[in-house]
Short mmCIF file of C-alpha atoms in Angstrom, two decimals:
data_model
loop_
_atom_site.label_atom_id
_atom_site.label_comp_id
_atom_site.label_asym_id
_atom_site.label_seq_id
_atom_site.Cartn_x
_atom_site.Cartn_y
_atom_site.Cartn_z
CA UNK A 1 0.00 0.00 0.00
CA UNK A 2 0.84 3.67 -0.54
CA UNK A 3 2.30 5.49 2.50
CA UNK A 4 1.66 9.56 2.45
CA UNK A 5 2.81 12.38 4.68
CA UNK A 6 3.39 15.62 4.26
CA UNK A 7 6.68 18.15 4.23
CA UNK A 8 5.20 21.55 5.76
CA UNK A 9 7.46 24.66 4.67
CA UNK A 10 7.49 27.71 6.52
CA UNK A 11 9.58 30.38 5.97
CA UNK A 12 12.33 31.79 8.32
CA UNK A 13 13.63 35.38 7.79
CA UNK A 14 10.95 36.49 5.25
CA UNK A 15 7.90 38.27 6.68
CA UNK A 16 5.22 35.94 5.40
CA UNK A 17 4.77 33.06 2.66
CA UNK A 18 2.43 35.54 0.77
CA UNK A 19 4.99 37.18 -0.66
CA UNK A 20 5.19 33.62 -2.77
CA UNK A 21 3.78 33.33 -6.42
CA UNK A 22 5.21 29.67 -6.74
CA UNK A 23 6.12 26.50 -6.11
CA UNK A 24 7.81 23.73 -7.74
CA UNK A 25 8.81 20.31 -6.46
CA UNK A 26 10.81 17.29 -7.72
CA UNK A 27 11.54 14.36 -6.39
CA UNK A 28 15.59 13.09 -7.22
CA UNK A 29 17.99 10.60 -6.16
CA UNK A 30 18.92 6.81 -6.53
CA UNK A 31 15.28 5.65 -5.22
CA UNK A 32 13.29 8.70 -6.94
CA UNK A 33 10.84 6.48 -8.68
CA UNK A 34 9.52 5.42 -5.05
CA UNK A 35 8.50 8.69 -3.89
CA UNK A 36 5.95 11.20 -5.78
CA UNK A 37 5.41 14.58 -5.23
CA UNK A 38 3.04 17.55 -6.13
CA UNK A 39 3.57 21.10 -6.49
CA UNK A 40 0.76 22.77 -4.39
CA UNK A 41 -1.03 25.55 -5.80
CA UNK A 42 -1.19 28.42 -3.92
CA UNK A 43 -5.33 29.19 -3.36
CA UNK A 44 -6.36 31.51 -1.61
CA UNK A 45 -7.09 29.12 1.75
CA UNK A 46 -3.51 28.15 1.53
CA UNK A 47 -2.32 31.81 1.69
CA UNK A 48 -4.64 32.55 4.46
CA UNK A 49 -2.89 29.66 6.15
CA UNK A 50 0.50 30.49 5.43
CA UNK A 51 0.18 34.65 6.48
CA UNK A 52 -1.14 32.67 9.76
CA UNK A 53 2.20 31.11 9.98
CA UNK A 54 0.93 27.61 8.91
CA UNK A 55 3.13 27.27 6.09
CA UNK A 56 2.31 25.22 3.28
CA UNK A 57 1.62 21.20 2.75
CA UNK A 58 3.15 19.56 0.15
CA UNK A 59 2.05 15.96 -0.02
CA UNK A 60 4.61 13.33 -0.85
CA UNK A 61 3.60 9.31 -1.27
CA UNK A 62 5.76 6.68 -0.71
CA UNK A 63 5.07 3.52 -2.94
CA UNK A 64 7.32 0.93 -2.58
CA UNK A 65 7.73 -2.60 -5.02
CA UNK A 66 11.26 -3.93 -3.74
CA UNK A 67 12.13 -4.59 -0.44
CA UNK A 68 14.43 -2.45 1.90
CA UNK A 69 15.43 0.71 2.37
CA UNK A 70 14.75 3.69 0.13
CA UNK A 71 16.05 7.31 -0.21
CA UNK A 72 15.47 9.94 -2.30
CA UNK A 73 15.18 13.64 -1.78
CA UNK A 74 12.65 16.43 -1.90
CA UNK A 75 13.62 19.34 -3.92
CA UNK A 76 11.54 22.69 -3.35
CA UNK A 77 12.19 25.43 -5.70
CA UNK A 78 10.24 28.48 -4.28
CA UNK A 79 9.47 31.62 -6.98
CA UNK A 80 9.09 35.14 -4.36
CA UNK A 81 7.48 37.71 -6.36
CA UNK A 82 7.78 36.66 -9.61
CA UNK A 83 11.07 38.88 -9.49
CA UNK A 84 13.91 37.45 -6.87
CA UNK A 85 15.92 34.47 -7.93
CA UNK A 86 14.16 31.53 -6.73
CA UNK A 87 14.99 29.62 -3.40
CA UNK A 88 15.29 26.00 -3.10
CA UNK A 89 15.61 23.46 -0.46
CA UNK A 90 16.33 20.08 -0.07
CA UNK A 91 14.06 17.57 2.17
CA UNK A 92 15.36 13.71 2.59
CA UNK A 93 13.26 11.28 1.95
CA UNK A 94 13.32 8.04 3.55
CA UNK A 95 10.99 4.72 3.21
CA UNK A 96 11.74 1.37 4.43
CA UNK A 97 9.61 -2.25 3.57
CA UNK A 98 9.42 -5.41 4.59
CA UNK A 99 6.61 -6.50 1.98
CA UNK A 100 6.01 -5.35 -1.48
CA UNK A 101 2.79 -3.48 -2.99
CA UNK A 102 1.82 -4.43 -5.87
CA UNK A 103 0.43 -1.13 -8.20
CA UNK A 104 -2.78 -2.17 -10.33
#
């Protein structure tokens, strides 16, 4: 079965995550194709959230079909005002079976 949490970002020396237009995530390293990733657009709940200092979700699932230990990492590529060189961030990823899923 599919395992997913979430990686919450908050920002720390900026005044507020509303000053973001985007976000972009990938998913890279050796076990990349276990781990998937969305970018999460920015609606208007989630900015409410984030000027509230929630930060923003960003689901990740981990599906596993080997056995064992898997790593991978998270990278998150924010855009702040359409204008400033964008900031990214890495977030490990780590997953760990002892019995295989099967995807249909």
């Amino acid at each position: 079965t599919d395992k997913t949490d979430t990686v919450n970002i908050k920002t720390a020396g900026l005044p507020t995550l509303g000053v973001l237009t985007r976000f972009d995530v990938t998913v890279q390293g050796i076990n990349s194709d276990y781990f998937h990733a969305s970018s999460p657009t920015l609606s208007l709940n989630q900015l409410l959230q984030a000027l509230l200092g929630g930060g923003i979700d960003i689901p990740v699932t981990y599906r596993p079909y080997e056995y064992g230990p898997h790593e991978a990492e998270l990278l998150i590529t924010a855009t702040l005002l359409g204008v400033l060189a964008p900031v990214q961030i890495t977030v490990p990823l780590h997953g760990t079976t002892e019995t295989v899923s099967v995807p249909t």
